[in-house]
PDB file of C-alpha atoms in Angstrom:
ATOM      1  CA  MET A   1       0.004  -0.069   0.135  1.00 81.00           C
ATOM      2  CA  ASN A   2       1.554   3.233  -1.156  1.00 85.00           C
ATOM      3  CA  ILE A   3       0.895   6.165   1.249  1.00 89.00           C
ATOM      4  CA  TRP A   4       2.838   9.017  -0.173  1.00 92.00           C
ATOM      5  CA  ASN A   5       3.269   9.148  -3.987  1.00 94.00           C
ATOM      6  CA  THR A   6      -0.071  10.431  -5.222  1.00 93.00           C
ATOM      7  CA  ASP A   7       0.924  10.358  -8.673  1.00 95.00           C
ATOM      8  CA  VAL A   8       1.752   6.443  -8.666  1.00 94.00           C
ATOM      9  CA  ILE A   9      -1.402   5.877  -6.614  1.00 93.00           C
ATOM     10  CA  ALA A  10      -3.710   7.772  -9.302  1.00 93.00           C
ATOM     11  CA  THR A  11      -1.945   5.952 -12.070  1.00 94.00           C
ATOM     12  CA  GLN A  12      -2.674   2.568 -10.432  1.00 94.00           C
ATOM     13  CA  LEU A  13      -6.097   3.463  -9.820  1.00 90.00           C
ATOM     14  CA  ALA A  14      -6.693   4.850 -13.385  1.00 92.00           C
ATOM     15  CA  ARG A  15      -5.466   1.420 -14.565  1.00 93.00           C
ATOM     16  CA  ASP A  16      -7.655  -0.538 -12.141  1.00 90.00           C
ATOM     17  CA  GLU A  17      -4.694  -2.097 -10.460  1.00 93.00           C
ATOM     18  CA  ILE A  18      -5.747  -1.647  -6.851  1.00 90.00           C
ATOM     19  CA  GLY A  19      -8.423  -4.102  -5.222  1.00 85.00           C
ATOM     20  CA  GLN A  20     -11.269  -3.609  -3.148  1.00 75.00           C
ATOM     21  CA  HIS A  21      -9.661  -4.676   0.104  1.00 80.00           C
ATOM     22  CA  GLN A  22      -6.738  -2.394  -0.429  1.00 86.00           C
ATOM     23  CA  LYS A  23      -9.270   0.483  -1.124  1.00 88.00           C
ATOM     24  CA  THR A  24     -10.964  -0.261   1.961  1.00 79.00           C
ATOM     25  CA  LYS A  25      -7.574   0.342   4.016  1.00 84.00           C
ATOM     26  CA  TYR A  26      -7.004   3.562   2.129  1.00 87.00           C
ATOM     27  CA  TYR A  27     -10.563   4.681   3.440  1.00 78.00           C
ATOM     28  CA  ILE A  28     -10.118   3.670   6.850  1.00 79.00           C
ATOM     29  CA  GLY A  29      -6.680   5.403   6.924  1.00 83.00           C
ATOM     30  CA  SER A  30      -7.979   8.765   5.419  1.00 82.00           C
ATOM     31  CA  PHE A  31     -11.151   8.662   7.929  1.00 73.00           C
ATOM     32  CA  TYR A  32      -9.042   7.946  10.945  1.00 77.00           C
ATOM     33  CA  LEU A  33      -6.287  10.696   9.996  1.00 82.00           C
ATOM     34  CA  GLN A  34      -8.800  13.326   9.137  1.00 75.00           C
ATOM     35  CA  VAL A  35     -10.787  13.044  12.383  1.00 66.00           C
ATOM     36  CA  VAL A  36      -7.895  12.196  14.858  1.00 69.00           C
ATOM     37  CA  GLY A  37      -5.259  14.452  13.103  1.00 74.00           C
ATOM     38  CA  THR A  38      -7.200  17.647  12.760  1.00 69.00           C
ATOM     39  CA  VAL A  39      -9.278  17.605  16.155  1.00 64.00           C
ATOM     40  CA  LEU A  40      -6.756  15.999  18.506  1.00 64.00           C
ATOM     41  CA  PRO A  41      -4.239  18.795  18.487  1.00 70.00           C
ATOM     42  CA  MET A  42      -6.716  21.355  19.177  1.00 64.00           C
ATOM     43  CA  PHE A  43      -7.814  19.625  22.281  1.00 62.00           C
ATOM     44  CA  LEU A  44      -4.397  18.714  23.337  1.00 65.00           C
ATOM     45  CA  LEU A  45      -2.646  21.947  22.705  1.00 66.00           C
ATOM     46  CA  GLY A  46      -4.933  24.691  22.229  1.00 61.00           C
ATOM     47  CA  LEU A  47      -7.978  26.432  23.192  1.00 57.00           C
ATOM     48  CA  SER A  48     -10.037  26.650  19.924  1.00 55.00           C
ATOM     49  CA  TYR A  49     -12.842  24.926  20.889  1.00 55.00           C
ATOM     50  CA  SER A  50     -13.886  27.338  23.746  1.00 55.00           C
ATOM     51  CA  ILE A  51     -16.530  29.422  21.714  1.00 54.00           C
ATOM     52  CA  SER A  52     -19.069  27.163  20.106  1.00 60.00           C
ATOM     53  CA  LEU A  53     -20.600  29.941  17.603  1.00 65.00           C
ATOM     54  CA  PHE A  54     -17.348  30.103  15.720  1.00 69.00           C
ATOM     55  CA  ASN A  55     -17.060  26.436  15.890  1.00 69.00           C
ATOM     56  CA  PHE A  56     -20.363  26.266  14.256  1.00 66.00           C
ATOM     57  CA  VAL A  57     -19.820  28.703  11.587  1.00 76.00           C
ATOM     58  CA  SER A  58     -16.531  26.935  10.843  1.00 77.00           C
ATOM     59  CA  TYR A  59     -18.288  23.619  10.403  1.00 73.00           C
ATOM     60  CA  VAL A  60     -20.930  25.041   8.073  1.00 77.00           C
ATOM     61  CA  VAL A  61     -18.146  26.760   5.995  1.00 85.00           C
ATOM     62  CA  THR A  62     -16.133  23.283   5.986  1.00 82.00           C
ATOM     63  CA  LEU A  63     -19.241  21.222   4.863  1.00 78.00           C
ATOM     64  CA  ALA A  64     -19.741  23.690   2.004  1.00 84.00           C
ATOM     65  CA  ALA A  65     -16.149  23.339   0.998  1.00 88.00           C
ATOM     66  CA  PHE A  66     -16.308  19.585   1.332  1.00 83.00           C
ATOM     67  CA  HIS A  67     -19.644  19.752  -0.740  1.00 82.00           C
ATOM     68  CA  LEU A  68     -18.236  21.754  -3.600  1.00 87.00           C
ATOM     69  CA  GLY A  69     -15.003  20.023  -3.508  1.00 88.00           C
ATOM     70  CA  ALA A  70     -16.521  16.545  -3.886  1.00 86.00           C
ATOM     71  CA  LEU A  71     -18.971  17.874  -6.753  1.00 86.00           C
ATOM     72  CA  LYS A  72     -15.496  18.918  -8.461  1.00 89.00           C
ATOM     73  CA  ILE A  73     -13.830  15.774  -8.176  1.00 89.00           C
ATOM     74  CA  PHE A  74     -16.976  13.787  -9.451  1.00 87.00           C
ATOM     75  CA  ARG A  75     -17.007  16.071 -12.673  1.00 87.00           C
ATOM     76  CA  ALA A  76     -13.322  15.589 -13.130  1.00 90.00           C
ATOM     77  CA  CYS A  77     -13.659  11.867 -12.817  1.00 88.00           C
ATOM     78  CA  ALA A  78     -16.467  11.634 -15.098  1.00 87.00           C
ATOM     79  CA  PHE A  79     -14.746  13.754 -17.671  1.00 91.00           C
ATOM     80  CA  HIS A  80     -11.813  11.433 -17.770  1.00 91.00           C
ATOM     81  CA  LYS A  81     -13.683   8.329 -17.523  1.00 87.00           C
ATOM     82  CA  LYS A  82     -10.884   6.399 -15.655  1.00 87.00           C
ATOM     83  CA  ALA A  83     -11.397   5.364 -11.844  1.00 85.00           C
ATOM     84  CA  SER A  84     -14.388   5.912  -9.975  1.00 84.00           C
ATOM     85  CA  VAL A  85     -15.061   9.212  -7.890  1.00 85.00           C
ATOM     86  CA  LEU A  86     -15.283   7.215  -4.642  1.00 85.00           C
ATOM     87  CA  ASP A  87     -12.088   5.118  -5.261  1.00 88.00           C
ATOM     88  CA  THR A  88     -10.281   8.500  -6.249  1.00 91.00           C
ATOM     89  CA  LEU A  89     -11.508  10.369  -2.962  1.00 88.00           C
ATOM     90  CA  VAL A  90     -10.537   7.312  -0.858  1.00 88.00           C
ATOM     91  CA  VAL A  91      -7.481   6.159  -2.360  1.00 90.00           C
ATOM     92  CA  VAL A  92      -5.690   9.135  -3.763  1.00 93.00           C
ATOM     93  CA  GLY A  93      -7.068  11.032  -0.558  1.00 91.00           C
ATOM     94  CA  LEU A  94      -4.820   9.188   1.868  1.00 92.00           C
ATOM     95  CA  PRO A  95      -1.535  10.428   0.920  1.00 95.00           C
ATOM     96  CA  ILE A  96      -2.811  13.796   0.314  1.00 96.00           C
ATOM     97  CA  CYS A  97      -4.290  13.833   3.807  1.00 92.00           C
ATOM     98  CA  ILE A  98      -0.843  12.699   5.324  1.00 94.00           C
ATOM     99  CA  LYS A  99       0.899  15.678   3.637  1.00 95.00           C
ATOM    100  CA  ILE A 100      -1.818  17.955   4.744  1.00 95.00           C
ATOM    101  CA  GLN A 101      -1.587  16.760   8.297  1.00 92.00           C
ATOM    102  CA  LEU A 102       2.297  17.063   8.492  1.00 94.00           C
ATOM    103  CA  GLY A 103       1.758  20.586   7.254  1.00 93.00           C
ATOM    104  CA  TYR A 104      -1.237  21.269   9.803  1.00 91.00           C
ATOM    105  CA  TRP A 105       0.733  19.703  12.819  1.00 90.00           C
ATOM    106  CA  SER A 106       3.866  21.749  11.896  1.00 93.00           C
ATOM    107  CA  VAL A 107       1.682  24.994  11.768  1.00 91.00           C
ATOM    108  CA  TYR A 108       0.040  24.151  14.902  1.00 88.00           C
ATOM    109  CA  VAL A 109       3.206  23.316  16.960  1.00 90.00           C
ATOM    110  CA  LEU A 110       4.774  26.576  15.522  1.00 92.00           C
ATOM    111  CA  LEU A 111       1.580  28.773  16.498  1.00 89.00           C
ATOM    112  CA  THR A 112       1.460  27.211  20.103  1.00 86.00           C
ATOM    113  CA  PHE A 113       5.072  28.210  20.556  1.00 90.00           C
ATOM    114  CA  VAL A 114       4.494  31.681  19.115  1.00 91.00           C
ATOM    115  CA  PHE A 115       1.340  32.170  21.040  1.00 88.00           C
ATOM    116  CA  GLN A 116       2.797  31.298  24.294  1.00 86.00           C
ATOM    117  CA  VAL A 117       5.784  33.568  23.804  1.00 91.00           C
ATOM    118  CA  ILE A 118       3.749  36.608  22.865  1.00 90.00           C
ATOM    119  CA  GLN A 119       0.934  35.611  25.299  1.00 89.00           C
ATOM    120  CA  VAL A 120      -2.015  36.290  22.743  1.00 86.00           C
ATOM    121  CA  SER A 121      -5.717  36.095  23.601  1.00 82.00           C
ATOM    122  CA  VAL A 122      -7.578  33.097  23.762  1.00 75.00           C
ATOM    123  CA  TYR A 123      -9.386  34.359  20.571  1.00 76.00           C
ATOM    124  CA  ALA A 124      -6.255  33.708  18.577  1.00 81.00           C
ATOM    125  CA  TRP A 125      -7.092  30.041  18.831  1.00 77.00           C
ATOM    126  CA  VAL A 126     -10.611  30.546  18.041  1.00 74.00           C
ATOM    127  CA  ILE A 127      -9.480  32.362  14.695  1.00 80.00           C
ATOM    128  CA  TYR A 128      -7.004  29.709  14.037  1.00 83.00           C
ATOM    129  CA  GLY A 129      -9.592  26.788  14.495  1.00 77.00           C
ATOM    130  CA  PHE A 130     -12.321  28.916  12.451  1.00 79.00           C
ATOM    131  CA  ILE A 131      -9.962  29.025   9.414  1.00 86.00           C
ATOM    132  CA  SER A 132      -8.079  25.992   9.518  1.00 89.00           C
ATOM    133  CA  MET A 133     -10.579  23.127   8.808  1.00 84.00           C
ATOM    134  CA  PRO A 134     -12.026  24.786   5.709  1.00 89.00           C
ATOM    135  CA  ILE A 135      -8.681  25.395   4.549  1.00 92.00           C
ATOM    136  CA  ILE A 136      -7.608  21.517   5.014  1.00 92.00           C
ATOM    137  CA  VAL A 137     -10.874  20.595   3.205  1.00 89.00           C
ATOM    138  CA  TRP A 138     -10.085  23.016   0.237  1.00 93.00           C
ATOM    139  CA  LEU A 139      -6.611  21.868  -0.085  1.00 95.00           C
ATOM    140  CA  GLN A 140      -7.598  18.095  -0.025  1.00 93.00           C
ATOM    141  CA  PHE A 141     -10.071  18.709  -2.948  1.00 91.00           C
ATOM    142  CA  TYR A 142      -7.381  20.892  -4.684  1.00 96.00           C
ATOM    143  CA  PHE A 143      -4.716  18.358  -4.709  1.00 96.00           C
ATOM    144  CA  LEU A 144      -7.263  15.550  -5.552  1.00 94.00           C
ATOM    145  CA  GLU A 145      -8.393  17.396  -8.609  1.00 94.00           C
ATOM    146  CA  ARG A 146      -4.792  17.996  -9.501  1.00 95.00           C
ATOM    147  CA  ALA A 147      -3.947  14.336  -9.346  1.00 95.00           C
ATOM    148  CA  VAL A 148      -7.090  13.437 -11.451  1.00 94.00           C
ATOM    149  CA  ASN A 149      -6.412  16.061 -14.134  1.00 94.00           C
ATOM    150  CA  LYS A 150      -2.677  15.120 -14.373  1.00 95.00           C
ATOM    151  CA  ASN A 151      -2.848  11.286 -14.029  1.00 95.00           C
ATOM    152  CA  TYR A 152      -6.208  10.168 -15.441  1.00 93.00           C
ATOM    153  CA  VAL A 153      -5.249  10.813 -19.117  1.00 87.00           C
TER     154      VAL A 153
END
């Protein structure tokens, strides 16, 4: 199971070289990585869940980004007529999620240090929590679409 090289995975998927069992592993990996990797550091290191109205708005924006992104990937897969959209979202999504999570955790640790040094208000974490999830979702679909258009030819 390749969990890093998006181009190789997208090519394998377009050639129908990945079996259903392996696709299931990619799906499980993506699901747990997104949930645990994004929410856990906020609870362990930050205060971004202290104001629920901001969280609610962030989730709504995130859902909109997810919905529009999924439709975009569906159109790209339908245009190229290679791998299915679900296979693409699940299998190509895992290495993309890993890369995005590495960036997310790096930024989070850096901000934790910076925020402690300059002693910012608790609202800085609220703002960070508000903007990070929609950006993560948008990045995921951006990189998915790029992989489809590059490798599903």
